[in-house]
mmCIF file of C-alpha atoms in Angstrom:
data_model
loop_
_atom_site.group_PDB
_atom_site.id
_atom_site.type_symbol
_atom_site.label_atom_id
_atom_site.label_comp_id
_atom_site.label_asym_id
_atom_site.label_seq_id
_atom_site.Cartn_x
_atom_site.Cartn_y
_atom_site.Cartn_z
ATOM 1 C CA MET L 1 36.746 4.075 -15.311
ATOM 2 C CA VAL L 2 35.807 0.378 -15.536
ATOM 3 C CA ILE L 3 32.880 -0.542 -17.806
ATOM 4 C CA GLY L 4 30.927 -3.801 -17.712
ATOM 5 C CA VAL L 5 29.637 -4.937 -21.095
ATOM 6 C CA VAL L 6 26.087 -6.295 -21.147
ATOM 7 C CA GLY L 7 25.172 -7.848 -24.469
ATOM 8 C CA VAL L 8 24.540 -10.972 -26.524
ATOM 9 C CA GLY L 9 26.584 -12.617 -29.221
ATOM 10 C CA ASP L 10 30.086 -11.530 -30.153
ATOM 11 C CA VAL L 11 30.763 -8.198 -28.481
ATOM 12 C CA THR L 12 34.537 -8.316 -28.927
ATOM 13 C CA ALA L 13 34.660 -5.431 -31.399
ATOM 14 C CA CYS L 14 32.467 -3.303 -29.162
ATOM 15 C CA MET L 15 34.654 -4.035 -26.139
ATOM 16 C CA GLU L 16 37.814 -3.161 -28.046
ATOM 17 C CA SER L 17 36.426 0.155 -29.283
ATOM 18 C CA VAL L 18 35.234 1.168 -25.809
ATOM 19 C CA GLU L 19 38.525 0.132 -24.193
ATOM 20 C CA ALA L 20 40.385 2.304 -26.690
ATOM 21 C CA MET L 21 38.767 5.423 -25.213
ATOM 22 C CA PRO L 22 41.306 7.390 -23.149
ATOM 23 C CA GLN L 23 39.064 7.692 -20.084
ATOM 24 C CA VAL L 24 38.408 3.934 -19.881
ATOM 25 C CA GLU L 25 40.761 1.856 -17.753
ATOM 26 C CA LYS L 26 39.289 -1.570 -18.468
ATOM 27 C CA VAL L 27 36.269 -3.241 -20.072
ATOM 28 C CA VAL L 28 34.958 -6.426 -18.469
ATOM 29 C CA ARG L 29 32.544 -8.850 -20.129
ATOM 30 C CA ILE L 30 30.007 -10.154 -17.635
ATOM 31 C CA THR L 31 29.094 -13.784 -18.280
ATOM 32 C CA ALA L 32 26.537 -14.292 -15.484
ATOM 33 C CA PRO L 33 22.887 -13.953 -16.609
ATOM 34 C CA TYR L 34 22.373 -11.422 -13.791
ATOM 35 C CA LYS L 35 24.721 -8.715 -15.011
ATOM 36 C CA PHE L 36 24.524 -5.732 -12.673
ATOM 37 C CA VAL L 37 24.139 -7.706 -9.427
ATOM 38 C CA SER L 38 26.991 -10.083 -10.238
ATOM 39 C CA LYS L 39 30.379 -9.857 -8.550
ATOM 40 C CA GLU L 40 31.832 -9.750 -12.053
ATOM 41 C CA PHE L 41 30.330 -6.274 -12.346
ATOM 42 C CA ARG L 42 31.322 -5.115 -8.848
ATOM 43 C CA PRO L 43 33.858 -7.217 -6.907
ATOM 44 C CA GLY L 44 33.350 -5.305 -3.649
ATOM 45 C CA LYS L 45 30.257 -5.250 -1.457
ATOM 46 C CA THR L 46 27.407 -2.806 -1.902
ATOM 47 C CA ARG L 47 26.651 -0.758 1.195
ATOM 48 C CA ILE L 48 23.213 0.770 1.478
ATOM 49 C CA LYS L 49 22.559 3.684 3.827
ATOM 50 C CA VAL L 50 19.036 4.030 5.151
ATOM 51 C CA ASN L 51 17.989 6.563 7.762
ATOM 52 C CA GLY L 52 21.452 6.663 9.318
ATOM 53 C CA ALA L 53 21.986 2.876 9.301
ATOM 54 C CA GLU L 54 24.210 1.043 6.834
ATOM 55 C CA ILE L 55 23.266 -2.368 5.506
ATOM 56 C CA GLY L 56 26.114 -4.343 3.987
ATOM 57 C CA GLY L 57 28.858 -2.741 6.062
ATOM 58 C CA ASP L 58 30.444 -3.641 9.377
ATOM 59 C CA GLU L 59 27.299 -3.106 11.397
ATOM 60 C CA PHE L 60 25.000 -6.096 11.993
ATOM 61 C CA VAL L 61 21.548 -4.584 11.414
ATOM 62 C CA VAL L 62 18.333 -5.919 12.934
ATOM 63 C CA ILE L 63 14.863 -5.262 11.523
ATOM 64 C CA ALA L 64 12.036 -6.139 13.891
ATOM 65 C CA GLY L 65 8.340 -5.694 14.519
ATOM 66 C CA PRO L 66 5.002 -7.424 14.062
ATOM 67 C CA CYS L 67 3.811 -9.242 10.970
ATOM 68 C CA SER L 68 0.938 -6.788 10.576
ATOM 69 C CA VAL L 69 0.059 -3.345 11.837
ATOM 70 C CA GLU L 70 -3.045 -4.066 13.937
ATOM 71 C CA SER L 71 -3.612 -0.921 16.016
ATOM 72 C CA GLU L 72 -1.886 2.243 17.124
ATOM 73 C CA GLU L 73 -1.147 0.836 20.575
ATOM 74 C CA GLN L 74 0.311 -2.386 19.135
ATOM 75 C CA ILE L 75 2.643 -0.744 16.631
ATOM 76 C CA MET L 76 3.786 1.994 19.034
ATOM 77 C CA ARG L 77 4.590 -0.529 21.783
ATOM 78 C CA SER L 78 6.455 -2.662 19.273
ATOM 79 C CA ALA L 79 8.417 0.270 17.875
ATOM 80 C CA GLU L 80 9.458 1.590 21.265
ATOM 81 C CA ALA L 81 10.548 -1.856 22.483
ATOM 82 C CA VAL L 82 12.564 -2.894 19.433
ATOM 83 C CA ALA L 83 14.241 0.522 19.262
ATOM 84 C CA LYS L 84 15.225 0.294 22.927
ATOM 85 C CA ALA L 85 16.656 -3.198 22.347
ATOM 86 C CA GLY L 86 18.852 -1.973 19.470
ATOM 87 C CA ALA L 87 16.926 -2.605 16.240
ATOM 88 C CA LYS L 88 17.409 0.008 13.521
ATOM 89 C CA PHE L 89 14.320 -0.753 11.436
ATOM 90 C CA LEU L 90 10.662 -1.359 12.257
ATOM 91 C CA ARG L 91 8.880 -3.962 10.153
ATOM 92 C CA GLY L 92 5.104 -4.097 9.917
ATOM 93 C CA GLY L 93 2.712 -4.977 7.127
ATOM 94 C CA ALA L 94 0.084 -2.425 6.112
ATOM 95 C CA PHE L 95 -0.904 -4.341 2.971
ATOM 96 C CA LYS L 96 -0.745 -8.083 3.644
ATOM 97 C CA PRO L 97 -0.608 -10.719 0.885
ATOM 98 C CA ARG L 98 -2.314 -13.766 2.402
ATOM 99 C CA THR L 99 -2.878 -17.288 1.091
ATOM 100 C CA SER L 100 -6.563 -17.207 2.063
ATOM 101 C CA PRO L 101 -8.823 -14.370 0.860
ATOM 102 C CA TYR L 102 -10.593 -14.569 4.232
ATOM 103 C CA ASP L 103 -7.499 -13.792 6.310
ATOM 104 C CA PHE L 104 -6.667 -10.323 7.619
ATOM 105 C CA GLN L 105 -5.395 -8.244 4.686
ATOM 106 C CA GLY L 106 -3.904 -5.378 6.680
ATOM 107 C CA MET L 107 -4.984 -1.872 7.691
ATOM 108 C CA GLU L 108 -3.764 -0.493 4.365
ATOM 109 C CA GLU L 109 -3.577 3.335 4.256
ATOM 110 C CA GLU L 110 -4.287 3.676 7.970
ATOM 111 C CA GLY L 111 -1.470 1.209 8.660
ATOM 112 C CA LEU L 112 0.966 3.359 6.680
ATOM 113 C CA LYS L 113 -0.014 6.400 8.740
ATOM 114 C CA LEU L 114 0.612 4.478 11.966
ATOM 115 C CA LEU L 115 4.021 3.355 10.721
ATOM 116 C CA GLN L 116 4.926 6.958 10.016
ATOM 117 C CA LYS L 117 3.809 7.925 13.513
ATOM 118 C CA ALA L 118 6.006 5.159 14.963
ATOM 119 C CA LYS L 119 8.959 6.366 12.906
ATOM 120 C CA LYS L 120 8.496 9.936 14.119
ATOM 121 C CA ALA L 121 8.340 8.783 17.739
ATOM 122 C CA THR L 122 11.328 6.412 17.685
ATOM 123 C CA GLY L 123 13.539 7.385 14.748
ATOM 124 C CA LEU L 124 13.359 3.854 13.338
ATOM 125 C CA ALA L 125 13.423 3.355 9.594
ATOM 126 C CA ILE L 126 10.367 1.557 8.191
ATOM 127 C CA VAL L 127 10.127 -1.677 6.186
ATOM 128 C CA THR L 128 6.718 -2.652 4.826
ATOM 129 C CA GLU L 129 5.202 -4.517 1.890
ATOM 130 C CA VAL L 130 4.783 -3.003 -1.566
ATOM 131 C CA MET L 131 1.964 -4.829 -3.329
ATOM 132 C CA GLY L 132 1.635 -3.187 -6.713
ATOM 133 C CA ASP L 133 1.892 -0.036 -8.805
ATOM 134 C CA ARG L 134 -0.969 1.608 -6.925
ATOM 135 C CA ASP L 135 1.091 1.269 -3.737
ATOM 136 C CA ARG L 136 4.108 2.980 -5.287
ATOM 137 C CA GLY L 137 2.924 6.500 -4.809
ATOM 138 C CA VAL L 138 3.134 9.614 -6.927
ATOM 139 C CA GLY L 139 6.217 9.926 -9.080
ATOM 140 C CA GLY L 140 7.488 6.468 -8.218
ATOM 141 C CA ALA L 141 8.326 7.193 -4.567
ATOM 142 C CA VAL L 142 7.397 4.422 -2.177
ATOM 143 C CA ARG L 143 5.080 6.241 0.181
ATOM 144 C CA GLY L 144 6.024 6.529 3.815
ATOM 145 C CA ARG L 145 8.785 3.946 3.719
ATOM 146 C CA ASP L 146 12.535 3.777 3.943
ATOM 147 C CA ALA L 147 12.685 0.307 2.374
ATOM 148 C CA GLY L 148 10.075 -1.738 0.567
ATOM 149 C CA GLY L 149 9.618 -5.383 1.476
ATOM 150 C CA ARG L 150 7.800 -7.677 -0.939
ATOM 151 C CA ALA L 151 6.802 -11.318 -1.055
ATOM 152 C CA ASN L 152 5.960 -11.772 -4.760
ATOM 153 C CA MET L 153 9.418 -11.578 -6.271
ATOM 154 C CA GLN L 154 8.210 -12.592 -9.739
ATOM 155 C CA ASN L 155 5.796 -9.705 -10.221
ATOM 156 C CA PHE L 156 8.026 -8.373 -12.980
ATOM 157 C CA MET L 157 6.001 -5.228 -13.694
ATOM 158 C CA LEU L 158 6.332 -4.301 -10.035
ATOM 159 C CA LEU L 159 10.078 -5.044 -10.107
ATOM 160 C CA LYS L 160 10.483 -2.649 -13.024
ATOM 161 C CA ALA L 161 8.512 0.012 -11.153
ATOM 162 C CA LEU L 162 10.652 -0.484 -8.034
ATOM 163 C CA GLY L 163 13.682 0.165 -10.200
ATOM 164 C CA LYS L 164 12.433 3.737 -10.550
ATOM 165 C CA CYS L 165 11.120 4.325 -7.021
ATOM 166 C CA GLY L 166 14.262 5.849 -5.515
ATOM 167 C CA ARG L 167 14.050 3.818 -2.297
ATOM 168 C CA PRO L 168 16.010 0.791 -1.038
ATOM 169 C CA ILE L 169 14.230 -2.497 -1.701
ATOM 170 C CA LEU L 170 14.246 -5.549 0.570
ATOM 171 C CA LEU L 171 13.767 -8.413 -1.883
ATOM 172 C CA LYS L 172 12.576 -11.638 -0.279
ATOM 173 C CA ARG L 173 13.237 -15.014 -1.845
ATOM 174 C CA GLY L 174 10.025 -16.794 -2.854
ATOM 175 C CA LEU L 175 9.039 -20.110 -1.285
ATOM 176 C CA SER L 176 9.782 -22.090 -4.456
ATOM 177 C CA SER L 177 12.421 -19.903 -6.049
ATOM 178 C CA SER L 178 16.004 -20.815 -6.801
ATOM 179 C CA ILE L 179 18.958 -18.610 -5.926
ATOM 180 C CA LYS L 180 19.381 -17.783 -9.607
ATOM 181 C CA GLU L 181 15.740 -16.697 -9.833
ATOM 182 C CA LEU L 182 16.210 -14.445 -6.791
ATOM 183 C CA LEU L 183 19.227 -12.814 -8.408
ATOM 184 C CA MET L 184 17.378 -12.377 -11.703
ATOM 185 C CA SER L 185 14.557 -10.624 -9.829
ATOM 186 C CA ALA L 186 17.125 -8.325 -8.221
ATOM 187 C CA GLU L 187 18.534 -7.714 -11.698
ATOM 188 C CA TYR L 188 15.165 -6.354 -12.840
ATOM 189 C CA ILE L 189 15.270 -3.704 -10.113
ATOM 190 C CA VAL L 190 18.914 -2.740 -10.615
ATOM 191 C CA ALA L 191 18.680 -2.768 -14.419
ATOM 192 C CA HIS L 192 15.785 -0.303 -14.198
ATOM 193 C CA GLY L 193 17.806 2.185 -12.216
ATOM 194 C CA ASN L 194 17.765 1.238 -8.515
ATOM 195 C CA PRO L 195 21.075 -0.170 -7.203
ATOM 196 C CA ASP L 196 19.896 -0.344 -3.574
ATOM 197 C CA VAL L 197 18.620 -3.912 -3.245
ATOM 198 C CA ILE L 198 18.911 -6.021 -0.103
ATOM 199 C CA LEU L 199 18.409 -9.764 -0.547
ATOM 200 C CA CYS L 200 16.501 -11.743 2.056
ATOM 201 C CA GLU L 201 16.529 -15.506 2.616
ATOM 202 C CA ARG L 202 13.282 -16.458 4.368
ATOM 203 C CA GLY L 203 12.992 -20.213 3.901
ATOM 204 C CA ILE L 204 11.867 -22.403 1.020
ATOM 205 C CA ARG L 205 9.223 -25.074 0.626
ATOM 206 C CA THR L 206 10.556 -28.639 0.840
ATOM 207 C CA PHE L 207 9.221 -32.068 1.868
ATOM 208 C CA GLU L 208 10.132 -31.370 5.515
ATOM 209 C CA THR L 209 7.173 -30.937 7.884
ATOM 210 C CA ALA L 210 8.979 -30.329 11.196
ATOM 211 C CA THR L 211 9.344 -26.644 10.299
ATOM 212 C CA ARG L 212 7.014 -24.249 8.518
ATOM 213 C CA ASN L 213 9.615 -23.684 5.782
ATOM 214 C CA THR L 214 13.153 -24.964 5.369
ATOM 215 C CA CYS L 215 15.630 -22.274 6.373
ATOM 216 C CA ASP L 216 18.144 -22.504 3.532
ATOM 217 C CA ILE L 217 21.218 -21.369 5.419
ATOM 218 C CA SER L 218 23.446 -22.555 2.574
ATOM 219 C CA ALA L 219 21.962 -19.800 0.422
ATOM 220 C CA ILE L 220 23.721 -17.111 2.441
ATOM 221 C CA PRO L 221 27.364 -18.002 1.657
ATOM 222 C CA VAL L 222 26.353 -18.892 -1.905
ATOM 223 C CA LEU L 223 24.776 -15.464 -2.412
ATOM 224 C CA ASN L 224 27.825 -13.785 -0.897
ATOM 225 C CA GLU L 225 29.951 -15.617 -3.455
ATOM 226 C CA LEU L 226 27.748 -14.648 -6.425
ATOM 227 C CA THR L 227 26.619 -11.093 -5.737
ATOM 228 C CA HIS L 228 27.813 -7.829 -4.251
ATOM 229 C CA LEU L 229 24.350 -7.093 -2.818
ATOM 230 C CA PRO L 230 23.918 -7.355 0.975
ATOM 231 C CA VAL L 231 22.114 -10.421 2.332
ATOM 232 C CA ILE L 232 19.950 -10.670 5.431
ATOM 233 C CA LEU L 233 18.152 -13.627 6.991
ATOM 234 C CA ASP L 234 14.495 -13.928 8.015
ATOM 235 C CA PRO L 235 14.390 -16.930 10.378
ATOM 236 C CA SER L 236 10.895 -16.163 11.664
ATOM 237 C CA HIS L 237 9.179 -17.503 8.549
ATOM 238 C CA ALA L 238 11.118 -20.747 8.693
ATOM 239 C CA GLN L 239 9.926 -21.810 12.148
ATOM 240 C CA GLU L 240 6.534 -21.411 13.791
ATOM 241 C CA ASN L 241 7.913 -22.044 17.294
ATOM 242 C CA ALA L 242 9.895 -18.843 17.214
ATOM 243 C CA ALA L 243 11.409 -18.409 20.661
ATOM 244 C CA TRP L 244 13.785 -21.360 20.951
ATOM 245 C CA PHE L 245 14.718 -21.278 17.249
ATOM 246 C CA LEU L 246 15.693 -17.612 17.209
ATOM 247 C CA GLN L 247 17.557 -17.830 20.493
ATOM 248 C CA TRP L 248 19.541 -20.781 19.143
ATOM 249 C CA LEU L 249 20.220 -18.771 16.029
ATOM 250 C CA ALA L 250 21.515 -15.823 18.029
ATOM 251 C CA ARG L 251 23.846 -18.011 20.072
ATOM 252 C CA GLU L 252 25.200 -20.411 17.527
ATOM 253 C CA TRP L 253 26.000 -19.029 14.107
ATOM 254 C CA ARG L 254 26.458 -16.329 11.555
ATOM 255 C CA LEU L 255 27.015 -17.373 7.946
ATOM 256 C CA GLY L 256 27.784 -14.056 6.342
ATOM 257 C CA GLN L 257 24.409 -12.355 6.522
ATOM 258 C CA THR L 258 24.620 -8.661 7.268
ATOM 259 C CA GLY L 259 21.526 -8.627 9.438
ATOM 260 C CA LEU L 260 18.273 -10.230 10.550
ATOM 261 C CA ILE L 261 14.597 -9.473 10.068
ATOM 262 C CA VAL L 262 12.611 -10.822 13.003
ATOM 263 C CA GLU L 263 8.952 -10.780 13.956
ATOM 264 C CA ALA L 264 8.255 -9.378 17.423
ATOM 265 C CA HIS L 265 4.844 -8.594 18.914
ATOM 266 C CA PRO L 266 3.633 -7.285 22.310
ATOM 267 C CA ALA L 267 1.267 -10.275 22.677
ATOM 268 C CA PRO L 268 1.983 -13.022 20.084
ATOM 269 C CA GLU L 269 -0.829 -15.189 21.432
ATOM 270 C CA ARG L 270 -3.302 -12.480 20.392
ATOM 271 C CA ALA L 271 -1.682 -11.515 17.080
ATOM 272 C CA ILE L 272 -4.020 -11.353 14.099
ATOM 273 C CA SER L 273 -1.381 -12.921 11.846
ATOM 274 C CA ASP L 274 1.699 -15.103 12.406
ATOM 275 C CA GLY L 275 1.651 -14.972 16.194
ATOM 276 C CA ALA L 276 3.279 -18.397 16.562
ATOM 277 C CA GLN L 277 6.432 -17.278 14.760
ATOM 278 C CA SER L 278 6.736 -13.999 16.665
ATOM 279 C CA LEU L 279 8.859 -13.322 19.713
ATOM 280 C CA ASP L 280 7.303 -11.383 22.538
ATOM 281 C CA LEU L 281 9.098 -8.154 23.358
ATOM 282 C CA ASN L 282 11.004 -9.625 26.315
ATOM 283 C CA GLN L 283 12.211 -12.546 24.185
ATOM 284 C CA PHE L 284 13.295 -10.103 21.500
ATOM 285 C CA ALA L 285 15.298 -8.043 24.015
ATOM 286 C CA LYS L 286 17.012 -11.227 25.236
ATOM 287 C CA MET L 287 17.875 -12.231 21.669
ATOM 288 C CA MET L 288 19.373 -8.788 21.051
ATOM 289 C CA ASP L 289 21.516 -9.073 24.181
ATOM 290 C CA GLU L 290 22.877 -12.372 22.876
ATOM 291 C CA LEU L 291 23.516 -10.908 19.441
ATOM 292 C CA LYS L 292 25.506 -8.053 20.965
ATOM 293 C CA THR L 293 27.980 -10.525 22.456
ATOM 294 C CA LEU L 294 28.593 -11.935 18.968
ATOM 295 C CA HIS L 295 28.511 -8.805 16.826
ATOM 296 C CA ARG L 296 30.550 -6.011 18.385
ATOM 297 C CA PRO L 297 29.615 -3.408 15.722
ATOM 298 C CA LEU L 298 25.961 -3.917 16.727
ATOM 299 C CA GLU L 299 26.914 -3.380 20.358
ATOM 300 C CA ARG L 300 28.700 -0.131 19.500
ATOM 301 C CA SER L 301 25.683 1.112 17.542
ATOM 302 C CA THR L 302 23.248 0.907 20.484
#
């Protein structure tokens, strides 16, 4: 048994007494401020199994679907198309945090029911937003989801609650958050009992105006150096002209992310939210074909 010591001040005596126990092989003091998510605590990579898919392993996993659940026809068409193309997860917002109070806020409970219907029809796992304690469900279980996505990574009361929810959490980096702050937010979840956290780089706010957000691709190898948690990339939120950007991404590079989360919609020009950054379903299928030439485990999984 290897034990990581989390504490403040001089813990030498404590470490020595624990290491003297016959069942303990080694005691390691963790110096990073994020203790449980640090590679000091776990040198290997965390692998998270969700609905038959494994995030953080050899398989390159793709999560895809519309920004928001808008109707039964829209979400069912999206689910069927992304499943056929090789995605393993369906994304779709039922509760939508929006900058303007006048923008579409999601279908809420009805949206969750439609996501469950899509899952039943296609077998896809579901990723959707968790907005607060009221959205956590009875007994801490995230209702109707296989993974919870969330935009407000500094809602610390919610992070604590997600630590007890018993479901994998997709933790998205905030627009103005540092890598350390992202890891500290993940620490909240893991420290409160949930080790299944997937980190997501989705672009940060900078002075650049050519793109919606700056896609911080350097964050991916940095995170892989600092943490054992799996890392995925959300390029859709970094570029409003989605088609050419995502197709370039699929052709040109992989920096160590274990998967992608991509917005795809049957008719982006008519989408209620974020249509400009969404691929249409044909563009998504083409992107997946290109990804399969680069990531053989993904090709074997389809």
